[in-house]
Tab-separated table of C-alpha atoms in Angstrom:
chain	number	residue	atom	x	y	z
A	1419	MET	CA	139.672	-31.219	176.382
A	1420	SER	CA	138.807	-34.534	174.808
A	1421	VAL	CA	138.589	-35.195	171.329
A	1422	ALA	CA	135.038	-36.216	171.263
A	1423	ARG	CA	134.108	-32.413	172.621
A	1424	TYR	CA	135.410	-31.253	169.235
A	1425	LEU	CA	133.425	-33.832	167.181
A	1426	VAL	CA	130.116	-32.918	168.674
A	1427	PRO	CA	130.041	-29.395	167.167
A	1428	LEU	CA	131.853	-30.493	163.905
A	1429	THR	CA	129.131	-33.222	163.547
A	1430	VAL	CA	126.405	-30.500	164.121
A	1431	GLY	CA	127.867	-28.309	161.735
A	1432	ALA	CA	128.408	-30.767	158.924
A	1433	LEU	CA	124.667	-31.712	159.451
A	1434	SER	CA	123.965	-28.265	159.058
A	1435	LEU	CA	125.888	-27.973	155.913
A	1436	ALA	CA	124.284	-31.183	154.345
A	1437	LEU	CA	121.045	-29.761	154.960
A	1438	SER	CA	121.714	-26.485	153.453
A	1439	GLY	CA	120.535	-28.114	150.295
A	1440	CYS	CA	116.674	-27.984	151.397
A	1441	GLU	CA	115.003	-24.954	151.108
A	1442	PHE	CA	114.713	-22.746	154.130
A	1443	GLY	CA	111.991	-20.211	155.044
A	1444	PRO	CA	108.281	-20.085	155.516
A	1445	LYS	CA	106.239	-22.804	153.987
A	1446	LEU	CA	102.323	-23.238	153.044
A	1447	VAL	CA	101.401	-26.807	154.030
A	1448	SER	CA	97.933	-28.475	153.150
A	1449	GLN	CA	96.757	-31.753	154.140
A	1450	ASN	CA	95.382	-33.831	151.149
A	1451	GLY	CA	94.775	-36.866	152.872
A	1452	TYR	CA	94.855	-38.721	156.044
A	1453	ARG	CA	97.385	-37.770	158.756
A	1454	GLY	CA	100.403	-39.665	158.776
A	1455	THR	CA	100.022	-40.852	155.250
A	1456	GLY	CA	102.385	-38.545	153.656
A	1457	LEU	CA	100.178	-36.675	151.462
A	1458	ASP	CA	100.521	-33.175	152.736
A	1459	GLN	CA	101.400	-30.452	149.977
A	1460	VAL	CA	104.439	-28.337	150.998
A	1461	THR	CA	105.156	-24.993	149.035
A	1462	THR	CA	107.975	-22.708	149.725
A	1463	VAL	CA	106.617	-19.335	149.891
A	1464	LYS	CA	109.592	-17.801	148.235
A	1465	ARG	CA	109.024	-19.738	145.141
A	1466	ARG	CA	105.544	-18.210	144.617
A	1467	ALA	CA	107.000	-15.553	142.587
A	1468	PRO	CA	104.061	-13.028	141.281
A	1469	GLN	CA	103.331	-13.759	137.518
A	1470	PRO	CA	101.593	-10.590	136.241
A	1471	VAL	CA	99.159	-10.987	133.538
A	1472	PRO	CA	99.305	-7.915	131.070
A	1473	PRO	CA	96.253	-6.140	130.369
A	1474	PRO	CA	94.473	-6.552	126.761
A	1475	PRO	CA	95.935	-3.714	124.336
A	1476	TYR	CA	92.211	-2.300	124.128
A	1477	GLU	CA	88.716	-3.469	124.271
A	1478	LEU	CA	88.094	-6.563	122.282
A	1479	PRO	CA	86.921	-5.477	118.698
A	1480	PRO	CA	83.766	-7.049	117.226
A	1481	ALA	CA	84.154	-10.210	115.327
A	1482	ASP	CA	82.157	-8.847	112.254
A	1483	GLY	CA	83.407	-6.730	109.062
A	1484	GLN	CA	85.804	-7.418	106.652
A	1485	ARG	CA	88.258	-10.390	106.819
A	1486	ALA	CA	91.949	-9.884	107.563
A	1487	SER	CA	92.479	-11.767	104.105
A	1488	GLU	CA	90.512	-9.074	102.490
A	1489	VAL	CA	92.359	-6.209	103.722
A	1490	TYR	CA	95.915	-7.623	104.183
A	1491	GLN	CA	98.248	-9.629	101.910
A	1492	ASN	CA	99.455	-13.142	102.503
A	1493	VAL	CA	97.576	-13.802	105.609
A	1494	LYS	CA	97.731	-17.475	105.848
A	1495	VAL	CA	96.652	-18.452	109.378
A	1496	LEU	CA	94.150	-15.745	110.560
A	1497	GLY	CA	92.645	-14.651	107.300
A	1498	ASN	CA	89.236	-15.538	108.568
A	1499	ILE	CA	88.988	-13.465	111.609
A	1500	SER	CA	87.861	-9.773	111.193
A	1501	ALA	CA	90.839	-7.276	110.233
A	1502	GLU	CA	89.965	-5.519	113.383
A	1503	ARG	CA	90.609	-8.501	115.909
A	1504	PHE	CA	93.629	-9.216	113.574
A	1505	ASN	CA	95.303	-5.735	114.482
A	1506	TYR	CA	94.418	-6.506	118.023
A	1507	LEU	CA	95.956	-9.892	118.176
A	1508	MET	CA	99.031	-8.577	116.401
A	1509	LEU	CA	99.573	-5.691	119.040
A	1510	ALA	CA	99.293	-8.117	121.873
A	1511	ILE	CA	101.674	-10.608	120.337
A	1512	ASN	CA	104.259	-7.647	119.707
A	1513	THR	CA	104.045	-6.859	123.458
A	1514	TRP	CA	104.302	-10.475	124.270
A	1515	VAL	CA	107.095	-11.963	122.146
A	1516	ALA	CA	108.965	-9.292	120.138
A	1517	PRO	CA	111.877	-7.229	121.817
A	1518	GLN	CA	110.644	-3.760	122.672
A	1519	GLU	CA	114.383	-2.345	122.855
A	1520	GLY	CA	117.330	-2.825	120.706
A	1521	ALA	CA	120.213	-1.329	118.983
A	1522	ASP	CA	118.965	-2.668	115.716
A	1523	PRO	CA	115.682	-1.079	114.879
A	1524	ASN	CA	115.088	-3.646	112.291
A	1525	ASN	CA	114.387	-6.506	114.944
A	1526	VAL	CA	112.328	-4.300	117.551
A	1527	GLY	CA	108.367	-4.532	117.827
A	1528	CYS	CA	106.719	-5.188	114.529
A	1529	ASN	CA	109.926	-5.198	112.688
A	1530	TYR	CA	110.866	-8.278	114.441
A	1531	CYS	CA	108.818	-10.487	112.184
A	1532	HIS	CA	107.995	-8.040	109.642
A	1533	ASN	CA	109.811	-6.073	106.732
A	1534	PRO	CA	108.571	-2.485	107.461
A	1535	ASN	CA	108.575	-1.880	103.650
A	1536	ASN	CA	106.928	-4.857	102.882
A	1537	LEU	CA	104.752	-6.466	105.777
A	1538	ALA	CA	103.578	-9.254	103.537
A	1539	SER	CA	107.010	-10.581	103.044
A	1540	ASP	CA	107.925	-13.773	104.439
A	1541	GLU	CA	111.816	-13.165	104.093
A	1542	LYS	CA	112.102	-13.113	108.116
A	1543	TYR	CA	112.362	-16.436	109.609
A	1544	THR	CA	110.630	-15.141	112.695
A	1545	LYS	CA	107.373	-14.366	110.837
A	1546	ILE	CA	107.279	-17.966	109.561
A	1547	VAL	CA	108.012	-19.407	113.351
A	1548	ALA	CA	105.340	-17.069	114.397
A	1549	ARG	CA	102.688	-18.135	112.143
A	1550	ARG	CA	103.253	-21.931	112.953
A	1551	MET	CA	103.298	-20.844	117.129
A	1552	ILE	CA	99.742	-19.400	116.320
A	1553	GLN	CA	98.773	-22.860	114.990
A	1554	MET	CA	100.353	-24.463	117.755
A	1555	THR	CA	98.288	-22.399	120.284
A	1556	GLN	CA	95.027	-23.090	118.552
A	1557	ALA	CA	95.658	-26.698	118.403
A	1558	ILE	CA	96.543	-26.761	122.232
A	1559	ASN	CA	93.482	-24.793	122.877
A	1560	SER	CA	91.089	-27.210	120.839
A	1561	LYS	CA	92.949	-30.670	120.972
A	1562	TRP	CA	94.413	-30.734	124.398
A	1563	SER	CA	91.456	-29.186	126.487
A	1564	ALA	CA	91.973	-32.422	128.633
A	1565	HIS	CA	95.371	-30.843	129.843
A	1566	VAL	CA	94.836	-27.095	129.511
A	1567	LYS	CA	91.071	-27.062	130.659
A	1568	GLN	CA	89.051	-24.108	129.856
A	1569	THR	CA	91.856	-21.916	130.982
A	1570	GLY	CA	93.700	-22.542	127.822
A	1571	VAL	CA	97.016	-20.684	126.626
A	1572	THR	CA	98.080	-17.782	124.702
A	1573	CYS	CA	101.678	-16.774	123.453
A	1574	TYR	CA	102.293	-15.058	126.789
A	1575	THR	CA	101.774	-18.450	128.708
A	1576	CYS	CA	105.381	-19.314	127.591
A	1577	HIS	CA	107.037	-16.346	126.337
A	1578	ARG	CA	106.240	-13.543	129.075
A	1579	GLY	CA	107.797	-10.910	127.279
A	1580	ASN	CA	110.952	-12.706	125.856
A	1581	ALA	CA	111.405	-13.317	122.206
A	1582	VAL	CA	112.649	-17.050	123.254
A	1583	PRO	CA	110.657	-18.776	126.202
A	1584	ARG	CA	113.012	-18.620	129.228
A	1585	TYR	CA	112.616	-22.199	129.973
A	1586	VAL	CA	113.235	-24.457	126.852
A	1587	TRP	CA	115.570	-27.403	126.351
A	1588	SER	CA	117.603	-29.252	123.531
A	1589	MET	CA	119.144	-32.392	123.418
A	1590	ALA	CA	122.119	-32.868	126.019
A	1591	ASP	CA	123.838	-35.652	124.154
A	1592	ALA	CA	123.821	-35.927	120.370
A	1593	ALA	CA	122.014	-39.014	119.300
A	1594	GLY	CA	124.397	-42.091	118.891
A	1595	ALA	CA	127.230	-40.218	120.265
A	1596	GLN	CA	130.070	-42.473	121.705
A	1597	PRO	CA	131.266	-42.018	125.218
A	1598	ALA	CA	134.561	-39.989	125.646
A	1599	SER	CA	136.100	-43.216	127.119
A	1600	THR	CA	135.524	-46.487	126.807
A	1601	ARG	CA	136.590	-46.973	130.373
A	1602	LEU	CA	133.917	-47.836	133.013
A	1603	MET	CA	134.460	-44.780	134.801
A	1604	GLY	CA	134.581	-42.540	132.042
A	1605	TYR	CA	131.041	-43.062	130.906
A	1606	LYS	CA	128.105	-41.566	132.992
A	1607	HIS	CA	125.266	-42.832	131.050
A	1608	GLY	CA	124.104	-39.250	130.954
A	1609	GLN	CA	123.552	-38.630	134.481
A	1610	ASP	CA	125.888	-38.115	137.734
A	1611	THR	CA	126.399	-34.490	136.491
A	1612	PRO	CA	124.997	-31.673	138.417
A	1613	ALA	CA	121.861	-30.237	136.529
A	1614	ALA	CA	118.870	-28.382	137.349
A	1615	THR	CA	116.566	-30.886	135.335
A	1616	PRO	CA	116.568	-33.600	138.014
A	1617	ALA	CA	116.692	-31.098	140.757
A	1618	TYR	CA	120.404	-31.505	141.094
A	1619	ALA	CA	120.122	-35.221	141.938
A	1620	SER	CA	122.384	-37.983	140.281
A	1621	LEU	CA	119.534	-39.050	137.732
A	1622	PRO	CA	119.727	-38.716	134.313
A	1623	TYR	CA	119.651	-35.029	133.157
A	1624	ASP	CA	117.808	-35.359	129.816
A	1625	PRO	CA	114.641	-37.091	130.426
A	1626	PHE	CA	113.046	-35.014	127.640
A	1627	THR	CA	114.424	-36.492	124.718
A	1628	PRO	CA	112.894	-40.104	125.062
A	1629	TYR	CA	109.558	-38.679	126.694
A	1630	LEU	CA	108.695	-35.641	125.455
A	1631	ARG	CA	110.262	-35.919	121.884
A	1632	GLY	CA	110.016	-39.718	121.679
A	1633	ALA	CA	107.313	-41.933	122.931
A	1634	SER	CA	109.178	-44.121	125.164
A	1635	ASN	CA	106.835	-45.802	127.809
A	1636	ILE	CA	107.349	-44.229	131.134
A	1637	ARG	CA	108.125	-47.276	133.699
A	1638	VAL	CA	109.861	-48.242	136.787
A	1639	GLN	CA	110.878	-51.312	138.318
A	1640	GLY	CA	108.168	-53.544	139.735
A	1641	ARG	CA	107.995	-55.368	143.121
A	1642	GLN	CA	109.709	-58.386	141.891
A	1643	PRO	CA	113.460	-58.607	141.925
A	1644	LEU	CA	113.602	-60.099	138.397
A	1645	PRO	CA	111.915	-58.781	134.835
A	1646	SER	CA	108.575	-60.521	134.665
A	1647	ASP	CA	105.492	-60.183	132.295
A	1648	THR	CA	104.350	-57.077	133.951
A	1649	SER	CA	107.529	-55.375	134.779
A	1650	HIS	CA	110.475	-54.999	132.048
A	1651	ALA	CA	111.940	-51.626	133.405
A	1652	SER	CA	115.812	-51.821	134.279
A	1653	ILE	CA	117.262	-49.699	136.807
A	1654	ALA	CA	118.548	-47.036	134.001
A	1655	ARG	CA	115.031	-46.814	132.631
A	1656	THR	CA	113.614	-46.367	136.101
A	1657	GLU	CA	116.326	-43.462	136.909
A	1658	LEU	CA	115.077	-41.883	133.549
A	1659	THR	CA	111.715	-41.905	134.835
A	1660	TYR	CA	112.650	-40.426	138.062
A	1661	GLY	CA	114.566	-37.906	136.470
A	1662	LEU	CA	111.355	-36.781	134.668
A	1663	MET	CA	109.332	-36.906	137.853
A	1664	MET	CA	111.704	-34.364	139.524
A	1665	HIS	CA	111.559	-32.144	136.744
A	1666	MET	CA	107.778	-32.121	136.754
A	1667	SER	CA	107.609	-31.729	140.710
A	1668	SER	CA	110.137	-28.746	140.575
A	1669	ALA	CA	108.190	-27.202	137.356
A	1670	LEU	CA	104.964	-27.348	138.896
A	1671	GLY	CA	106.119	-26.551	142.732
A	1672	VAL	CA	104.468	-29.389	144.005
A	1673	ASN	CA	105.306	-32.677	145.910
A	1674	CYS	CA	105.048	-36.288	144.349
A	1675	THR	CA	101.755	-36.744	146.281
A	1676	PHE	CA	100.118	-33.863	144.091
A	1677	CYS	CA	99.458	-36.704	141.518
A	1678	HIS	CA	100.365	-39.853	143.379
A	1679	ASN	CA	99.042	-41.697	146.525
A	1680	SER	CA	102.126	-42.454	148.552
A	1681	ARG	CA	100.528	-45.794	149.807
A	1682	ALA	CA	100.054	-47.231	146.287
A	1683	TRP	CA	102.132	-45.000	143.784
A	1684	SER	CA	100.854	-47.223	140.945
A	1685	ASP	CA	97.273	-47.553	141.471
A	1686	TRP	CA	95.184	-45.017	139.173
A	1687	SER	CA	92.067	-45.314	141.410
A	1688	GLN	CA	94.147	-44.058	144.407
A	1689	SER	CA	95.483	-41.220	142.615
A	1690	SER	CA	94.593	-37.551	142.310
A	1691	PRO	CA	92.761	-36.055	139.143
A	1692	GLN	CA	95.811	-34.501	138.731
A	1693	ARG	CA	97.685	-37.532	137.776
A	1694	VAL	CA	95.226	-38.008	134.860
A	1695	THR	CA	95.841	-34.033	133.908
A	1696	ALA	CA	99.536	-34.924	133.951
A	1697	TRP	CA	99.046	-37.922	131.753
A	1698	TYR	CA	97.438	-35.722	128.818
A	1699	GLY	CA	100.362	-32.996	129.527
A	1700	ILE	CA	103.103	-35.596	128.757
A	1701	ARG	CA	101.546	-36.133	125.599
A	1702	MET	CA	100.640	-32.680	124.579
A	1703	ALA	CA	104.292	-31.652	125.232
A	1704	ARG	CA	105.141	-34.430	123.042
A	1705	ASP	CA	102.708	-33.514	120.286
A	1706	VAL	CA	104.071	-29.843	120.511
A	1707	ASN	CA	107.586	-30.522	120.167
A	1708	ASN	CA	107.308	-32.967	117.125
A	1709	GLU	CA	104.420	-31.642	115.232
A	1710	TYR	CA	104.954	-27.852	115.452
A	1711	ILE	CA	108.477	-27.020	116.856
A	1712	SER	CA	110.862	-29.735	115.359
A	1713	SER	CA	109.159	-29.339	112.242
A	1714	LEU	CA	110.635	-25.876	111.943
A	1715	THR	CA	114.437	-27.113	112.263
A	1716	SER	CA	115.274	-25.992	108.810
A	1717	VAL	CA	113.667	-22.670	109.292
A	1718	PHE	CA	115.651	-21.574	112.468
A	1719	PRO	CA	119.034	-20.419	112.112
A	1720	ASP	CA	121.935	-22.364	113.560
A	1721	TYR	CA	122.289	-19.895	116.543
A	1722	ARG	CA	118.754	-20.467	117.572
A	1723	LYS	CA	119.374	-24.219	117.910
A	1724	GLY	CA	120.958	-26.207	120.519
A	1725	PRO	CA	124.712	-27.666	120.593
A	1726	HIS	CA	123.437	-30.735	118.597
A	1727	GLY	CA	121.359	-28.773	116.083
A	1728	ASP	CA	118.195	-29.587	117.331
A	1729	VAL	CA	115.774	-26.551	118.033
A	1730	TYR	CA	114.790	-25.711	121.356
A	1731	LYS	CA	111.492	-27.194	122.651
A	1732	ALA	CA	109.083	-27.289	125.237
A	1733	ASN	CA	108.769	-29.105	128.696
A	1734	CYS	CA	106.665	-28.590	131.719
A	1735	GLN	CA	108.662	-25.477	133.208
A	1736	THR	CA	108.179	-23.575	129.659
A	1737	CYS	CA	104.689	-23.044	130.727
A	1738	HIS	CA	104.183	-23.505	134.501
A	1739	GLN	CA	107.178	-21.718	135.678
A	1740	GLY	CA	106.914	-22.985	139.330
A	1741	LEU	CA	103.050	-22.824	139.554
A	1742	ASN	CA	100.903	-25.906	139.293
A	1743	LYS	CA	98.575	-23.662	137.253
A	1744	PRO	CA	100.641	-21.411	134.764
A	1745	LEU	CA	100.048	-17.609	135.342
A	1746	GLY	CA	98.143	-18.821	138.617
A	1747	GLY	CA	95.129	-20.214	136.772
A	1748	VAL	CA	94.484	-17.034	135.424
A	1749	SER	CA	92.888	-17.192	131.759
A	1750	MET	CA	93.895	-14.771	129.129
A	1751	LEU	CA	92.048	-16.771	126.428
A	1752	LYS	CA	88.894	-14.936	127.070
A	1753	ASN	CA	90.543	-11.694	125.602
A	1754	TYR	CA	92.081	-13.483	122.822
A	1755	PRO	CA	89.256	-15.879	121.342
A	1756	ASP	CA	91.103	-16.165	118.015
A	1757	LEU	CA	93.707	-18.101	119.688
A	1758	GLY	CA	91.320	-20.747	120.319
A	1759	PRO	CA	89.962	-23.211	117.845
A	1760	PRO	CA	90.340	-22.155	114.444
A	1761	ALA	CA	87.369	-19.908	113.083
A	1762	ALA	CA	87.587	-21.432	109.318
A	1763	ALA	CA	85.218	-23.759	109.693
A	1764	PRO	CA	82.923	-25.393	112.042
A	1765	VAL	CA	85.517	-27.171	114.750
A	1766	VAL	CA	85.331	-30.897	114.285
A	1767	ALA	CA	86.203	-32.956	117.230
A	1768	GLN	CA	89.721	-34.102	117.158
A	1769	THR	CA	91.067	-37.268	118.459
A	1770	THR	CA	92.857	-37.165	121.995
A	1771	PRO	CA	94.622	-39.869	123.552
A	1772	GLU	CA	92.189	-42.002	125.793
A	1773	ALA	CA	92.766	-41.316	129.497
A	1774	PRO	CA	93.993	-44.379	131.927
A	1775	PRO	CA	91.174	-46.152	133.260
A	1776	LEU	CA	90.740	-46.633	137.060
A	1777	LYS	CA	92.153	-49.639	138.144
A	1778	THR	CA	92.417	-51.687	141.559
A	1779	VAL	CA	95.909	-52.435	142.942
A	1780	GLY	CA	95.356	-56.057	141.312
A	1781	GLU	CA	94.667	-54.824	137.921
A	1782	ALA	CA	97.070	-52.142	137.958
A	1783	ALA	CA	99.825	-54.512	136.608
A	1784	GLN	CA	97.556	-55.269	133.494
A	1785	GLY	CA	96.239	-53.691	130.385
A	1786	GLN	CA	97.571	-50.251	130.960
A	1787	PRO	CA	97.159	-47.717	127.887
A	1788	ALA	CA	100.481	-47.178	125.925
A	1789	GLY	CA	102.588	-44.735	127.802
A	1790	THR	CA	101.339	-45.312	131.095
A	1791	ALA	CA	102.695	-47.746	133.448
A	1792	ALA	CA	101.529	-50.676	135.629
A	1793	THR	CA	104.210	-50.170	138.396
A	1794	HIS	CA	104.847	-47.738	140.883
A	1795	ALA	CA	105.849	-43.825	140.462
A	1796	THR	CA	104.467	-43.421	136.690
A	1797	ARG	CA	102.093	-41.098	134.846
């Protein structure tokens, strides 16, 4: 038998092994554009795991009656809602966030945040964090409706019954850390390491620090071989952007063409409306991480922080968890209206970043708002 006869099955076997990284099983395919343009959305059925929504603890109480601040002490955030509504929301948050079982009864249920002998006490850090997270939720539902629309979010959107949301992130590398080796092959530049964030590609594994904590502009290389007035992105910056895009694709369970048109990646006028929604989502995550979560760094104990001392923060996966609409698009906010805009006073319109204008291909390279790109594959 010739060697060639052995090589054929070996080659086929190697090809099958190489393709094993692809997801096998039934797929859902929807055509969003002209045939042959690559605008199909392909979803693996097994990834659409059910995301049950818990029912309200009981019927929503009326908004009138004594205020929570008149009945309870030290109510700093929800003091202007009725005491009945306050109790209703506290019971819901108990089931959404607090551990329901544990060896230490002082850290189960209501006791997870409260001293049972003095509910007004702020001695537990979890109570201070919970108070700030309620403010964050109200801010998202009022300031960032351009992203969450009328569906809104509640504590359950992220926590899903866990004290710490399942999908969070912290800095992968300490700021200003020196490479372990000064040799070229000893310094990976934050990439070439298997990680779930960029879908196990060789892309940078921490695109969150510059984009979802910092305000770096999302850029990729332009169509010219050398830098120009309209393209300043290096290959390293481009790869960082692609790392974030891979995360977003995986977190939402969608293709790149969910937001982009494959014939003109950079052109906003040919992109889907979801691209604008994602544009706001990036800025919302950045606002949430800096204004509400990182501001609690001194409150969190060390064991609730990442390896470099920063607190765990939110990214797209924190809420979406594999679906382009968290919880399948079910709105819980209607049952918990007090997690909407604060009820302390008439809601004043808050400033939200202005959405990117629609531009033609020729205009796309000029005048994009800060944080958007004039080159392809950006948000």
